[in-house]
Coordinates of C-alpha atoms in Angstrom, one line a residue:
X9 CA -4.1 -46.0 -146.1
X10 CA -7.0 -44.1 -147.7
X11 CA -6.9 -40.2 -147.9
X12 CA -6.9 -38.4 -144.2
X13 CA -8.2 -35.9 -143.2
X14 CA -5.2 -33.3 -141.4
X15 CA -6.9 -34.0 -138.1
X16 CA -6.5 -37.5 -138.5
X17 CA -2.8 -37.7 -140.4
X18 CA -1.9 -35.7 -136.7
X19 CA -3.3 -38.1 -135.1
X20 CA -1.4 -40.6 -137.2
X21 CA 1.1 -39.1 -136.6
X22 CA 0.8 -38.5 -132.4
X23 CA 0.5 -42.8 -132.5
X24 CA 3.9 -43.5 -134.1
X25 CA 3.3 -43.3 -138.0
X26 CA 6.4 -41.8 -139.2
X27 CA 6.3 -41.2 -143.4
X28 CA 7.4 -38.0 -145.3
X29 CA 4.3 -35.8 -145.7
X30 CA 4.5 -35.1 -149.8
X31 CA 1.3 -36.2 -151.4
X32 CA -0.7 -36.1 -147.8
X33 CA -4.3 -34.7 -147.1
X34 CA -4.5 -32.8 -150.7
X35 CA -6.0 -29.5 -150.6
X36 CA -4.5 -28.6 -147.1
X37 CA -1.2 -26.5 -146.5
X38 CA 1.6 -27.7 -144.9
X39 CA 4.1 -26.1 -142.9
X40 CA 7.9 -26.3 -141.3
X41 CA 8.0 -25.9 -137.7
X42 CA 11.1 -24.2 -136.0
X43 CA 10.4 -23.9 -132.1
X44 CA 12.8 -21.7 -129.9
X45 CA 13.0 -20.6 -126.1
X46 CA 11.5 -17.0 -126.3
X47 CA 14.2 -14.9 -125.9
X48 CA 15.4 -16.1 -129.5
X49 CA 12.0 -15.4 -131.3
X50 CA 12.8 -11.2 -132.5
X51 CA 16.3 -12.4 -133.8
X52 CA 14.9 -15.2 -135.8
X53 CA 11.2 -13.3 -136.7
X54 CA 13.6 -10.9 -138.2
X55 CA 15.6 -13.8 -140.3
X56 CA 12.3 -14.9 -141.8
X57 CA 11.2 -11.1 -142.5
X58 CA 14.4 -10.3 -144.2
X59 CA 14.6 -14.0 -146.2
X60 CA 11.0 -14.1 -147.0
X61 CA 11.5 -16.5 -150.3
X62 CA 13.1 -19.5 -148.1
X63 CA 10.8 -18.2 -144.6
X64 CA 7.2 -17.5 -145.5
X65 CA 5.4 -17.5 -142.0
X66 CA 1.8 -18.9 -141.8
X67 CA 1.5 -18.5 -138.3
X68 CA 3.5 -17.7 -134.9
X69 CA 2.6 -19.5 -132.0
X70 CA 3.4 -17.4 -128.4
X71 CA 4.0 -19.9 -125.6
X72 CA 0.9 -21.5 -124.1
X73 CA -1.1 -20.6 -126.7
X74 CA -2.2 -23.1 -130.4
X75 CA -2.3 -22.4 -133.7
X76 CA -5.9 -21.8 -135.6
X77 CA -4.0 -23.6 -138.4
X78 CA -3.4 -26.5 -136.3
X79 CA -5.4 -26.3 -133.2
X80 CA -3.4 -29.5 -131.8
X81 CA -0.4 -30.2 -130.0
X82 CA 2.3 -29.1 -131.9
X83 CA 4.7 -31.6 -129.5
X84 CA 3.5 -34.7 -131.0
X85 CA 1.6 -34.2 -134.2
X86 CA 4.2 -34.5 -136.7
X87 CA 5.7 -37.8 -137.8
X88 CA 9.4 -37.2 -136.6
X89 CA 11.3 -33.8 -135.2
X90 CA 14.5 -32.6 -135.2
X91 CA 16.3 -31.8 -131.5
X92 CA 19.1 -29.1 -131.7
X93 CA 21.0 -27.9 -128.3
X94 CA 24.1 -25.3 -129.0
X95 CA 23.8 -25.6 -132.6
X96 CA 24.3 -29.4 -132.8
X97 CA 21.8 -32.0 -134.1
X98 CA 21.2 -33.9 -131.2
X99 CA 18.4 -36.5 -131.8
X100 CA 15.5 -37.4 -134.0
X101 CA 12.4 -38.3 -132.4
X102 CA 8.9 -39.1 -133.1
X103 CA 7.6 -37.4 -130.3
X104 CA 8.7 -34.0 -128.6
X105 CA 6.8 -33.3 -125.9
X106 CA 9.9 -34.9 -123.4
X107 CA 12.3 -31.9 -124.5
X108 CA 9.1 -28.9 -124.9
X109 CA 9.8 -26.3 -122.7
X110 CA 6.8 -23.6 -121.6
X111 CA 8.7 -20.9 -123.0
X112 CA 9.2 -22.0 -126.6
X113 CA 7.7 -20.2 -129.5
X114 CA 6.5 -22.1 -132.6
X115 CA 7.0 -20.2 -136.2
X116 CA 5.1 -22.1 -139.0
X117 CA 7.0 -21.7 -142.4
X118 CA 5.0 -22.2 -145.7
X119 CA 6.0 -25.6 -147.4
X120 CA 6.2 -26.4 -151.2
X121 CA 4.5 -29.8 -150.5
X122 CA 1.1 -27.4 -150.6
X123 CA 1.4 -26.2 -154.6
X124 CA 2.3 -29.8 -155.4
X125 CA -1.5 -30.7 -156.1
X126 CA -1.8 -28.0 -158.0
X127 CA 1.3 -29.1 -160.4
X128 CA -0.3 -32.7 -160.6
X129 CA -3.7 -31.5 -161.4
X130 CA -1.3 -29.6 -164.1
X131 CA -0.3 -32.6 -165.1
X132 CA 3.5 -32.2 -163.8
X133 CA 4.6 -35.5 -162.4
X134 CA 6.6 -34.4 -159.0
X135 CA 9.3 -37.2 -159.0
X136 CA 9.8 -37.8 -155.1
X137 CA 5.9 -37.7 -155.3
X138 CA 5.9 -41.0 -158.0
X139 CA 9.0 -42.9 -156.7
X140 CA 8.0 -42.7 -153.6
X141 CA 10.8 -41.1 -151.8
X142 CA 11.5 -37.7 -149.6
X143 CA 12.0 -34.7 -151.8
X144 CA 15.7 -34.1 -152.2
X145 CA 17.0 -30.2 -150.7
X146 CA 20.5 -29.2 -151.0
X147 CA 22.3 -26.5 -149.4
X148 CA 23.5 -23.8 -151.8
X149 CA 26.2 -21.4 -152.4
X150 CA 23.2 -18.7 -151.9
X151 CA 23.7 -16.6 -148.4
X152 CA 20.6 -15.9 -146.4
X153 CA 20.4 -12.2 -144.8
X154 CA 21.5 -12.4 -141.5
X155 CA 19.6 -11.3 -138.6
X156 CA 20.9 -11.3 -134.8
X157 CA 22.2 -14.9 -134.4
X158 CA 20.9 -16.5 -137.7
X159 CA 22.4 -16.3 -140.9
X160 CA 23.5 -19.9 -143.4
X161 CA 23.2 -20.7 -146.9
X162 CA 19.6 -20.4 -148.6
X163 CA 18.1 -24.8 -148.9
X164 CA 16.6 -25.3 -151.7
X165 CA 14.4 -28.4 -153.2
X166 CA 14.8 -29.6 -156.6
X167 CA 11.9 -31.5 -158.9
X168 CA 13.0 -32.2 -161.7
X169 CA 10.4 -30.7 -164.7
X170 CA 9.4 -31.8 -168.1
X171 CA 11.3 -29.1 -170.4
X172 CA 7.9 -28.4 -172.1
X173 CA 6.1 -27.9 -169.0
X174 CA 8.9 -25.6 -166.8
X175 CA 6.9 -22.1 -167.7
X176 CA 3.9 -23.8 -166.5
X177 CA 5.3 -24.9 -163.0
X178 CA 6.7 -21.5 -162.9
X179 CA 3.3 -19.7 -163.7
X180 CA 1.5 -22.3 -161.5
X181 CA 3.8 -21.9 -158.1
X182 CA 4.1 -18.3 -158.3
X183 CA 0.5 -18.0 -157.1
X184 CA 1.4 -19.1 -154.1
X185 CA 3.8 -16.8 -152.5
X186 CA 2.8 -17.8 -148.8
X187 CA 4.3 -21.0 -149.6
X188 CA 7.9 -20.5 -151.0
X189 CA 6.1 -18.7 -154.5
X190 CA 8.3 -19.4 -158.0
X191 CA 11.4 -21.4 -158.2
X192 CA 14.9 -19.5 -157.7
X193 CA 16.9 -21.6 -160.1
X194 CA 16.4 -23.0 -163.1
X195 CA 19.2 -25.5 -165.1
X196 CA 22.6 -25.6 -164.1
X197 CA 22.8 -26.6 -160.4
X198 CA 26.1 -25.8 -160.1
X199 CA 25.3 -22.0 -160.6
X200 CA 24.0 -21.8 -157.4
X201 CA 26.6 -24.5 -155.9
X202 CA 25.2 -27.7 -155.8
X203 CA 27.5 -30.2 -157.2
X204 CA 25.7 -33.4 -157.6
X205 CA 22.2 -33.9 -157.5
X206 CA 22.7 -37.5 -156.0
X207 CA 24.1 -36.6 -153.3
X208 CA 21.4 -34.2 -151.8
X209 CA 22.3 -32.6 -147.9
X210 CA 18.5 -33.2 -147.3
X211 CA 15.8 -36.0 -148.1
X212 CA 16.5 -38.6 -150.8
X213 CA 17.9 -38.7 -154.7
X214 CA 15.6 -38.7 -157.4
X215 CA 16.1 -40.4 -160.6
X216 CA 16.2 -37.5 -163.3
X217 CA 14.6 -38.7 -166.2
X218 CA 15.5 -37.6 -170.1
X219 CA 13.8 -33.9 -171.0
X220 CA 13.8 -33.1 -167.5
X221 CA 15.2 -29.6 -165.9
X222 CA 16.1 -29.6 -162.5
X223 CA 14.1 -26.8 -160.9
X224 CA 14.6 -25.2 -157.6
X225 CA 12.4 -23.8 -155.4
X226 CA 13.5 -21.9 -151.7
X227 CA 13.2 -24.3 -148.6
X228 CA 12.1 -23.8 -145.3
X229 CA 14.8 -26.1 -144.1
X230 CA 16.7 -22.9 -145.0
X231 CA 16.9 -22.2 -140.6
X232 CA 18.1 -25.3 -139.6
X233 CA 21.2 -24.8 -142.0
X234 CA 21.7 -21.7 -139.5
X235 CA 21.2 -23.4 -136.3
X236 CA 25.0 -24.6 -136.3
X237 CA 26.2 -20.7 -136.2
X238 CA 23.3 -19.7 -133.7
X239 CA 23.9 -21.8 -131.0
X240 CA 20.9 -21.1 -129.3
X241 CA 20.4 -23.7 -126.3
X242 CA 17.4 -25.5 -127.4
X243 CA 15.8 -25.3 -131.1
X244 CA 13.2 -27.7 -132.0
X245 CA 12.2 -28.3 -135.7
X246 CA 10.6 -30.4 -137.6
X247 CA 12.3 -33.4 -139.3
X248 CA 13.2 -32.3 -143.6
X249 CA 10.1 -33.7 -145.6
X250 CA 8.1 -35.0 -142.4
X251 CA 5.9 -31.5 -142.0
X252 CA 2.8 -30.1 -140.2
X253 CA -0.4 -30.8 -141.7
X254 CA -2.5 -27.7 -141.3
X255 CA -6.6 -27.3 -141.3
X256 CA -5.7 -24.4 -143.8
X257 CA -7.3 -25.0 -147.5
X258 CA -4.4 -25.0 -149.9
X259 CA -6.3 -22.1 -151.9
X260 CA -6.1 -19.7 -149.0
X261 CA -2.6 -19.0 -149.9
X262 CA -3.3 -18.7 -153.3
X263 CA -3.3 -15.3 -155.1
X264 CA -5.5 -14.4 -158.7

């Protein structure tokens, strides 16, 4: 498959392809979805306003209405989604628009997969990027700031960095605050409670090659590690490395 445009990987993706999004329509931001019935939307607006590192929002999408980010439909134009009810993971499906209910509003988290040009153009190899695998996330011993129902552990993704080239993928990804911004953790993974790096809670391992640091970045999986203790009715997100491609220029969220 040649390069897409993001009109055409949601397309793509409203036929059936299913494929993590890393690597995707360079030059275009990407985003997490969480969609919730209405009455849920202050409690959780508030989350992502008091955890802004793990919750950047792009965009918030009132009922009825689309995103300017994404003018499509936000039911079926991202390879798979995630289906909670009462806190519980519930299904994985390709396409949502059985379960979307008129009152649902969309949030559109930033999404590390959009600096990750800008670290290859660096040249900083991004491991899940070259062995072709979902980027690993791991809960961590981190707590989120609670607000209303939502509160859970801050998810973070790891790449693992050339040691020589850390301070670069530092200086590099904190231009881009709109989309998760400079890693939280450098080294030791079990500072911040992550045991193994094998055995990641999201996505797939990486190997770790020699001279590498792991480095840690927040996640905008962060919410669905809260979803257990909210127990909202219905929460619909999107499935953890499988995002939405947006119509948004990578270099809108970048800052001098």
């Amino acid at each position: 498959m040649g390069i897409l445009t993001p009109k055409e990987a949601r397309a793509s993706f409203a036929r059936g392809l299913d494929r993590p999004t890393a690597g995707m329509c360079p030059g275009f931001a990407q985003a997490n979805l969480v969609a919730l019935p209405e009455r849920y939307a202050f409690d959780f607006l508030l989350f992502a306003q008091r955890n802004p590192k793990p919750m950047p929002l792009l965009d918030v999408v009132a009922p009825g209405e689309t995103s300017p980010i994404a003018p499509g439909n936000l039911a079926t134009e991202l390879p798979r989604y995630r289906v909670f009810r009462s806190g519980e993971l519930i299904e994985e499906v390709g396409d949502a628009s059985e379960v979307w209910r008129d009152d649902l509003v969309t949030f559109l988290i930033g999404c590390s997969f959009t600096f990750e040009q800008a670290l290859i153009e660096a040249g900083i190899d991004i491991a899940h990027i070259s062995q072709c695998v979902n980027v690993p996330m791991f809960a961590t011993s981190v707590p989120t700031r609670p607000a209303g129902i939502f509160s859970g552990p801050l998810v973070v993704s790891m790449r693992p960095i050339p040691a020589s080239q850390v301070a670069d993928a530092v200086r590099i990804t904190s231009r881009y605050p709109s989309v998760h911004g400079a890693p939280v953790h450098v080294g030791d993974p079990e500072q911040i409670g992550i045991r193994d790096l094998s055995q990641p809670d999201y996505g797939e391992a990486v190997e770790i090659p020699e001279g590498t640091i792991p480095v840690f970045w927040a996640c905008g999986v962060t919410p669905q590690a809260a979803l257990a203790q909210a127990k909202a009715d219905l929460v619909i997100t999107h499935a953890p490395g499988r995002m939405l491609i947006t119509d948004a220029p990578d270099h809108r969220y970048l800052i001098p």
